[in-house]
CSV table of C-alpha atoms in Angstrom, one decimal:
chain,number,residue,atom,x,y,z
L,33,MET,CA,96.9,88.7,70.7
L,34,LYS,CA,95.3,85.9,68.8
L,35,LEU,CA,91.6,85.5,69.2
L,36,ASN,CA,91.7,82.0,70.7
L,37,GLU,CA,94.2,83.0,73.3
L,38,GLY,CA,92.0,86.0,74.3
L,39,PHE,CA,88.9,83.8,74.5
L,40,LEU,CA,90.7,81.2,76.7
L,41,SER,CA,92.0,84.0,78.9
L,42,SER,CA,88.4,85.3,79.2
L,43,MET,CA,87.2,81.9,80.3
L,44,ARG,CA,89.9,81.7,82.9
L,45,GLY,CA,88.8,85.1,84.2
L,46,ALA,CA,85.2,84.0,84.2
L,47,MET,CA,86.1,81.0,86.4
L,48,ALA,CA,88.0,83.3,88.8
L,49,LEU,CA,84.9,85.5,89.0
L,50,LEU,CA,82.7,82.5,89.7
L,51,ARG,CA,84.8,81.6,92.6
L,52,GLU,CA,85.2,85.1,94.0
L,53,HIS,CA,82.0,86.9,93.1
L,54,GLY,CA,79.4,84.3,92.2
L,55,PRO,CA,77.6,83.3,89.0
L,56,ALA,CA,76.2,86.7,88.0
L,57,LYS,CA,79.6,88.3,87.4
L,58,ALA,CA,80.9,85.2,85.7
L,59,THR,CA,77.9,85.1,83.3
L,60,GLU,CA,78.5,88.7,82.3
L,61,ALA,CA,82.1,88.0,81.6
L,62,ILE,CA,81.2,84.9,79.5
L,63,GLN,CA,78.7,86.9,77.5
L,64,ARG,CA,81.2,89.6,76.7
L,65,ALA,CA,83.8,86.9,75.7
L,66,LEU,CA,81.3,85.3,73.3
L,67,HIS,CA,80.5,88.6,71.8
L,68,ALA,CA,84.2,89.2,71.2
L,69,ASN,CA,84.5,85.8,69.6
L,70,VAL,CA,81.7,86.4,67.2
L,71,ALA,CA,83.3,89.8,66.3
L,72,ASP,CA,86.6,88.0,65.6
L,73,LYS,CA,88.6,90.5,67.5
L,74,MET,CA,89.8,91.1,71.0
L,75,TYR,CA,87.1,92.7,73.2
L,76,ASP,CA,88.0,96.4,73.3
L,77,VAL,CA,85.9,99.0,75.2
L,78,ASP,CA,88.0,101.9,73.8
L,79,SER,CA,87.0,102.3,70.2
L,80,HIS,CA,90.0,104.6,69.5
L,81,GLN,CA,92.5,102.1,70.8
L,82,THR,CA,93.8,99.1,68.8
L,83,GLY,CA,93.7,95.7,70.5
L,84,GLN,CA,97.2,94.8,69.3
L,85,GLY,CA,100.4,96.3,70.7
L,86,ALA,CA,99.0,99.6,72.0
L,87,SER,CA,102.0,101.7,72.8
L,88,LEU,CA,102.8,104.5,75.2
L,89,PRO,CA,102.9,108.1,73.9
L,90,SER,CA,106.1,110.0,73.8
L,91,PHE,CA,106.9,112.4,76.6
L,92,ALA,CA,110.3,113.7,75.3
L,93,ASN,CA,109.3,117.1,74.0
L,94,THR,CA,108.1,119.4,76.7
L,95,ALA,CA,107.3,119.6,80.4
L,96,ASN,CA,103.6,119.8,79.6
L,97,GLU,CA,103.8,116.6,77.5
L,98,ARG,CA,105.8,114.9,80.2
L,99,PHE,CA,103.0,115.4,82.7
L,100,ALA,CA,100.1,114.7,80.3
L,101,PHE,CA,100.0,110.9,80.5
L,102,GLY,CA,97.2,110.7,83.1
L,103,ALA,CA,94.9,112.9,81.1
L,104,ALA,CA,94.7,110.5,78.2
L,105,GLU,CA,94.0,107.4,80.3
L,106,GLU,CA,90.5,106.1,80.8
L,107,CYS,CA,89.2,103.3,83.0
L,108,VAL,CA,88.4,100.1,81.2
L,109,ASP,CA,86.6,97.0,82.4
L,110,VAL,CA,89.3,94.3,82.7
L,111,GLU,CA,87.2,91.5,84.0
L,112,ASP,CA,87.6,89.6,80.7
L,113,LEU,CA,90.8,91.3,79.6
L,114,GLY,CA,93.2,89.4,81.8
L,115,HIS,CA,93.4,86.9,84.6
L,116,VAL,CA,93.3,87.5,88.4
L,117,SER,CA,94.4,84.8,90.8
L,118,THR,CA,95.3,84.5,94.4
L,119,HIS,CA,98.5,83.0,95.8
L,120,ARG,CA,100.5,82.6,99.0
L,121,TYR,CA,104.2,83.1,99.5
L,122,SER,CA,106.0,81.8,102.6
L,123,ASN,CA,109.6,82.1,104.0
L,124,ALA,CA,111.2,82.1,107.4
L,125,ALA,CA,109.5,85.4,108.3
L,126,GLY,CA,106.0,84.0,107.8
L,127,SER,CA,103.6,84.0,104.8
L,128,ARG,CA,101.5,86.5,102.9
L,129,LYS,CA,98.7,86.1,100.5
L,130,TYR,CA,98.8,88.1,97.2
L,131,ARG,CA,96.6,89.0,94.3
L,132,LEU,CA,98.1,88.7,90.9
L,133,TYR,CA,96.9,90.3,87.7
L,134,VAL,CA,98.2,88.8,84.4
L,135,PRO,CA,97.3,90.6,81.1
L,136,PRO,CA,96.2,88.7,78.0
L,137,ARG,CA,99.1,87.0,76.4
L,138,GLU,CA,100.1,88.5,73.0
L,139,ASN,CA,103.6,87.1,72.6
L,140,ASP,CA,106.5,85.7,74.6
L,141,ASP,CA,108.0,89.1,75.5
L,142,ALA,CA,109.1,89.6,79.1
L,143,LEU,CA,106.6,91.8,81.0
L,144,PRO,CA,107.1,94.6,83.6
L,145,LEU,CA,106.0,93.8,87.1
L,146,ILE,CA,104.5,96.3,89.5
L,147,VAL,CA,104.1,95.4,93.2
L,148,MET,CA,101.3,97.5,94.9
L,149,LEU,CA,101.2,97.8,98.7
L,150,HIS,CA,97.8,98.8,100.2
L,151,GLY,CA,97.3,101.2,103.1
L,152,CYS,CA,95.9,100.5,106.6
L,153,THR,CA,92.5,98.8,106.8
L,154,GLN,CA,92.6,98.0,103.1
L,155,SER,CA,92.8,94.7,101.3
L,156,ALA,CA,94.4,93.7,98.0
L,157,ASP,CA,91.1,93.7,96.2
L,158,ASP,CA,90.1,97.0,97.7
L,159,PHE,CA,93.4,98.6,96.6
L,160,ALA,CA,93.1,97.2,93.1
L,161,ALA,CA,89.6,98.6,92.8
L,162,GLY,CA,90.6,102.0,94.0
L,163,THR,CA,93.8,102.4,92.0
L,164,GLN,CA,92.5,100.8,88.8
L,165,MET,CA,96.1,99.7,88.2
L,166,ASP,CA,94.9,96.5,86.5
L,167,ALA,CA,93.1,98.5,83.8
L,168,LEU,CA,96.4,100.4,83.0
L,169,ALA,CA,98.3,97.1,83.2
L,170,GLN,CA,96.0,95.5,80.6
L,171,ARG,CA,96.5,98.4,78.3
L,172,HIS,CA,100.3,98.6,78.6
L,173,ARG,CA,100.9,94.8,79.2
L,174,CYS,CA,102.2,94.7,82.8
L,175,LEU,CA,101.9,92.2,85.6
L,176,VAL,CA,100.5,93.6,88.9
L,177,ALA,CA,100.9,91.9,92.3
L,178,TYR,CA,99.1,93.1,95.4
L,179,PRO,CA,100.5,91.6,98.7
L,180,GLU,CA,98.0,91.6,101.5
L,181,GLN,CA,98.7,92.4,105.2
L,182,PRO,CA,96.6,90.3,107.6
L,183,ALA,CA,95.1,91.6,110.8
L,184,GLN,CA,97.2,89.0,112.7
L,185,ALA,CA,100.4,90.9,111.7
L,186,ASN,CA,98.9,94.4,112.4
L,187,PRO,CA,95.4,95.0,113.9
L,188,SER,CA,94.7,97.7,111.3
L,189,LYS,CA,96.3,95.7,108.5
L,190,CYS,CA,99.1,98.3,108.2
L,191,TRP,CA,102.4,97.3,106.9
L,192,ASN,CA,104.9,97.6,109.8
L,193,TRP,CA,107.1,100.1,108.0
L,194,PHE,CA,108.3,101.5,111.4
L,195,LYS,CA,109.8,98.3,112.8
L,196,PRO,CA,113.5,97.8,112.2
L,197,GLU,CA,113.0,94.0,111.8
L,198,ASP,CA,110.5,94.7,108.9
L,199,GLN,CA,112.7,97.4,107.2
L,200,THR,CA,116.0,95.7,106.6
L,201,ARG,CA,117.2,93.4,103.8
L,202,GLU,CA,116.2,89.7,104.0
L,203,SER,CA,114.2,90.0,107.2
L,204,GLY,CA,110.6,90.5,108.2
L,205,GLU,CA,107.9,91.9,106.0
L,206,ALA,CA,110.4,93.4,103.6
L,207,SER,CA,111.6,89.9,102.8
L,208,LEU,CA,108.1,88.6,102.3
L,209,ILE,CA,107.2,91.4,99.9
L,210,VAL,CA,110.4,91.0,97.9
L,211,GLY,CA,110.0,87.2,98.0
L,212,ILE,CA,106.6,87.6,96.3
L,213,ALA,CA,108.3,89.6,93.5
L,214,ARG,CA,111.0,87.0,93.2
L,215,GLU,CA,108.5,84.1,93.1
L,216,ILE,CA,106.5,85.8,90.3
L,217,ALA,CA,109.8,86.4,88.4
L,218,SER,CA,110.7,82.8,88.8
L,219,THR,CA,107.4,81.4,87.4
L,220,LEU,CA,106.4,84.0,84.8
L,221,ASN,CA,108.4,85.8,82.1
L,222,VAL,CA,109.2,89.0,83.9
L,223,ASP,CA,111.5,91.7,82.7
L,224,ARG,CA,113.8,91.9,85.7
L,225,ASP,CA,115.0,95.4,84.6
L,226,ARG,CA,111.4,96.6,84.9
L,227,VAL,CA,110.2,95.5,88.4
L,228,PHE,CA,108.7,98.4,90.3
L,229,ILE,CA,107.0,99.0,93.7
L,230,ALA,CA,104.4,101.5,94.8
L,231,GLY,CA,102.2,102.0,97.9
L,232,LEU,CA,99.8,104.2,99.8
L,233,SER,CA,100.3,105.5,103.3
L,234,ALA,CA,101.8,102.7,105.3
L,235,GLY,CA,102.3,100.9,102.0
L,236,GLY,CA,104.0,103.9,100.6
L,237,ALA,CA,106.4,104.1,103.6
L,238,MET,CA,107.1,100.4,103.2
L,239,ALA,CA,107.8,100.9,99.4
L,240,ALA,CA,110.3,103.6,100.3
L,241,ASN,CA,112.0,101.2,102.7
L,242,ILE,CA,112.1,98.4,100.2
L,243,VAL,CA,113.4,100.3,97.2
L,244,ASP,CA,116.2,101.6,99.4
L,245,ALA,CA,117.1,98.2,100.8
L,246,TYR,CA,116.7,96.3,97.5
L,247,PRO,CA,118.0,98.5,94.6
L,248,ASP,CA,119.1,95.3,92.9
L,249,VAL,CA,115.5,94.1,92.7
L,250,PHE,CA,113.4,97.2,92.0
L,251,ALA,CA,114.0,99.7,89.2
L,252,ALA,CA,111.9,102.5,90.7
L,253,ALA,CA,109.3,103.3,93.4
L,254,GLY,CA,106.1,105.2,93.8
L,255,VAL,CA,105.2,106.6,97.2
L,256,HIS,CA,101.7,108.1,97.7
L,257,SER,CA,100.9,109.8,101.1
L,258,GLY,CA,103.9,108.0,102.6
L,259,LEU,CA,107.1,108.6,104.5
L,260,PRO,CA,110.9,108.5,103.9
L,261,ALA,CA,112.7,105.2,104.2
L,262,ARG,CA,113.4,104.1,107.8
L,263,CYS,CA,112.3,107.4,109.3
L,264,ALA,CA,111.0,105.7,112.5
L,265,HIS,CA,112.0,102.7,114.6
L,266,ASP,CA,108.9,102.2,116.8
L,267,LEU,CA,105.3,103.3,117.1
L,268,PRO,CA,105.9,106.6,119.0
L,269,SER,CA,108.6,107.7,116.4
L,270,ALA,CA,106.2,106.6,113.6
L,271,LEU,CA,103.4,108.8,115.0
L,272,ALA,CA,105.8,111.7,115.4
L,273,ALA,CA,107.0,111.3,111.8
L,274,MET,CA,103.5,111.1,110.4
L,275,LYS,CA,102.6,114.4,112.1
L,276,GLY,CA,105.6,116.0,110.4
L,277,GLY,CA,108.0,116.0,113.2
L,278,ARG,CA,111.6,115.0,112.8
L,279,HIS,CA,112.5,112.4,115.4
L,280,PRO,CA,116.1,112.5,116.6
L,281,TRP,CA,116.5,108.9,115.4
L,282,MET,CA,116.2,110.1,111.8
L,283,GLY,CA,119.6,111.7,112.0
L,284,ARG,CA,121.5,108.6,113.0
L,285,ALA,CA,124.2,107.3,110.8
L,286,GLY,CA,123.0,105.4,107.8
L,287,HIS,CA,119.6,107.1,107.7
L,288,GLU,CA,118.8,109.9,105.3
L,289,THR,CA,122.6,110.2,104.7
L,290,HIS,CA,123.2,108.4,101.5
L,291,ALA,CA,122.3,109.4,97.9
L,292,PRO,CA,119.1,108.0,96.4
L,293,ARG,CA,119.5,104.5,94.9
L,294,ARG,CA,116.5,104.4,92.5
L,295,PRO,CA,114.1,106.8,90.8
L,296,MET,CA,111.0,107.7,92.7
L,297,ILE,CA,107.7,109.4,92.0
L,298,VAL,CA,106.0,110.9,95.1
L,299,PHE,CA,102.3,112.0,95.4
L,300,HIS,CA,100.9,113.8,98.5
L,301,GLY,CA,97.9,116.0,99.2
L,302,ASP,CA,98.7,119.2,101.0
L,303,ALA,CA,95.5,118.9,103.1
L,304,ASP,CA,96.5,115.4,104.4
L,305,THR,CA,95.9,115.3,108.2
L,306,THR,CA,97.0,111.7,108.6
L,307,VAL,CA,100.5,111.9,107.1
L,308,ASN,CA,101.8,115.4,106.9
L,309,VAL,CA,102.9,116.7,103.5
L,310,ALA,CA,106.3,117.5,105.0
L,311,ASN,CA,107.1,113.8,104.5
L,312,ALA,CA,106.8,114.2,100.8
L,313,MET,CA,109.3,117.1,100.9
L,314,ARG,CA,111.7,115.0,103.0
L,315,ILE,CA,111.6,112.2,100.4
L,316,ALA,CA,112.4,114.8,97.8
L,317,GLN,CA,115.3,116.3,99.7
L,318,GLY,CA,117.7,113.6,98.5
L,319,PHE,CA,116.9,114.6,94.9
L,320,ASP,CA,117.3,118.4,95.2
L,321,ALA,CA,120.7,118.7,93.7
L,322,ARG,CA,119.3,120.2,90.5
L,323,LEU,CA,115.8,121.2,89.6
L,324,ASP,CA,115.2,120.1,86.1
L,325,ILE,CA,111.5,120.8,85.5
L,326,ASP,CA,109.0,122.8,87.5
L,327,GLY,CA,105.6,121.9,86.3
L,328,GLY,CA,104.0,124.8,88.1
L,329,ILE,CA,100.2,124.7,88.9
L,330,ARG,CA,98.7,122.4,86.3
L,331,ALA,CA,95.4,123.1,84.6
L,332,GLN,CA,92.8,120.5,85.5
L,333,LYS,CA,89.4,119.5,84.2
L,334,ALA,CA,86.6,121.6,85.6
L,335,GLY,CA,85.9,120.7,89.2
L,336,ASN,CA,89.2,118.8,89.6
L,337,ARG,CA,92.0,119.6,91.9
L,338,ALA,CA,95.1,121.6,90.9
L,339,SER,CA,98.5,120.2,91.5
L,340,LYS,CA,102.1,121.1,91.2
L,341,ALA,CA,104.4,118.6,89.5
L,342,SER,CA,108.2,119.0,89.7
L,343,ARG,CA,111.0,116.9,88.3
L,344,ILE,CA,114.3,116.8,90.3
L,345,ILE,CA,117.6,115.1,89.9
L,346,SER,CA,120.0,114.0,92.6
L,347,SER,CA,123.7,114.7,92.6
L,348,ASN,CA,124.3,111.1,91.5
L,349,GLY,CA,121.9,111.5,88.5
L,350,ILE,CA,118.8,109.7,89.9
L,351,ASP,CA,115.4,111.1,88.7
L,352,ALA,CA,112.4,111.9,90.9
L,353,GLU,CA,109.0,113.5,90.5
L,354,LEU,CA,107.2,115.3,93.3
L,355,TRP,CA,103.4,115.9,92.9
L,356,ILE,CA,101.7,118.0,95.4
L,357,VAL,CA,97.9,117.9,95.0
L,358,HIS,CA,96.2,121.0,96.4
L,359,GLY,CA,93.3,120.5,98.8
L,360,ALA,CA,93.6,116.7,98.8
L,361,GLY,CA,93.5,114.6,101.9
L,362,HIS,CA,94.8,111.2,102.7
L,363,ALA,CA,93.7,109.4,99.6
L,364,TRP,CA,94.9,108.0,96.3
L,365,SER,CA,94.8,110.8,93.7
L,366,GLY,CA,92.5,110.1,90.8
L,367,GLY,CA,91.4,106.9,92.3
L,368,ASN,CA,88.1,105.1,91.7
L,369,ALA,CA,85.3,105.5,94.3
L,370,GLN,CA,84.9,101.7,94.3
L,371,GLY,CA,87.9,101.5,96.6
L,372,THR,CA,88.5,103.1,99.9
L,373,PHE,CA,90.8,106.1,100.5
L,374,THR,CA,90.5,107.5,96.9
L,375,ASP,CA,90.1,111.0,95.6
L,376,PRO,CA,88.6,110.9,92.1
L,377,ARG,CA,89.1,114.6,91.7
L,378,GLY,CA,92.8,114.5,91.7
L,379,PRO,CA,95.3,113.9,88.9
L,380,ASP,CA,95.6,110.2,88.0
L,381,ALA,CA,98.4,108.9,90.3
L,382,SER,CA,98.2,105.4,88.8
L,383,ALA,CA,98.7,106.6,85.3
L,384,GLU,CA,101.5,109.0,86.2
L,385,MET,CA,103.3,106.3,88.2
L,386,LEU,CA,103.0,103.8,85.4
L,387,ARG,CA,104.3,106.3,82.9
L,388,PHE,CA,107.2,107.2,85.2
L,389,PHE,CA,108.0,103.5,85.8
L,390,LEU,CA,108.1,102.6,82.1
L,391,GLU,CA,110.4,105.6,81.5
L,392,HIS,CA,112.9,104.3,84.2
L,393,PRO,CA,114.0,100.7,83.6
L,394,LYS,CA,116.9,99.6,85.7
L,395,GLU,CA,120.3,100.4,84.3
L,396,SER,CA,122.5,97.3,84.5
């Protein structure tokens, strides 16, 4: 990235901070940008990382290397390393606000897009702070969109993953979320073979619904503490599914009967009392044709949670990864405490999801 482009990007970010957080935060960002300008290089808080064209490590050699991506990632301050803006998308189903992170522009290459769906009671800003996905997106040059569910649509701001009208193609909330992705792709240079969706809890369940209904739009999905696609049709069946029960509706024709359509990475804590870990196992059931890698119990940093990471492949050749985090509750693994529903002690779900996504572009 050329210096003048980075400096201008920093100024745009400072203006956004002024509007959203007041003059103190904006002043800090401007001072950092000026320091970067004097140094004649892009502001880089990681001294071991180059500012230009930082690339992903290779994960092709061993199972341990494949599951090592998160360990190498560190949080960075992205306030002046990209641009955050707020937009609103509308269609016949209504409208939703969304937060959009755009990394500094280095060239005209098409960028991957990640759509992140928050959990109940959360906001777009809260989810961004907790997952730290913007920091990873800055490093690996991705766009990140955070659609936001208003209380008017659900009193707890949950995505209505359990309502048939919000699950199916081109209707309800599913159409709004996909419409946001399409709007971004129509206005920015998006690599349409690398559009991904991820979510936590209700957002994870909605992500599972959407990747199943829109395999032409999304290349892969990440489901954290969520549920299988269309495993409920109303609130009672949703509550039953969350507790780990199998509602009779789940066995109806067209549900849990077809082969997986896109790769998925699934995270779940085995001490989750909100959404039972049995739901992660059910998501993985469609991929259990051949066990390719069993990561076993992973060594963690002192004081961090152990986890088991397994790679599985469906009969139609679709990849999945299943991560079970031992002792973890209903929270984003490896998340930042600045956001709600985060577990800083777990393996870094954001880094592992991004690594998995970039390994799985859509095959045309």
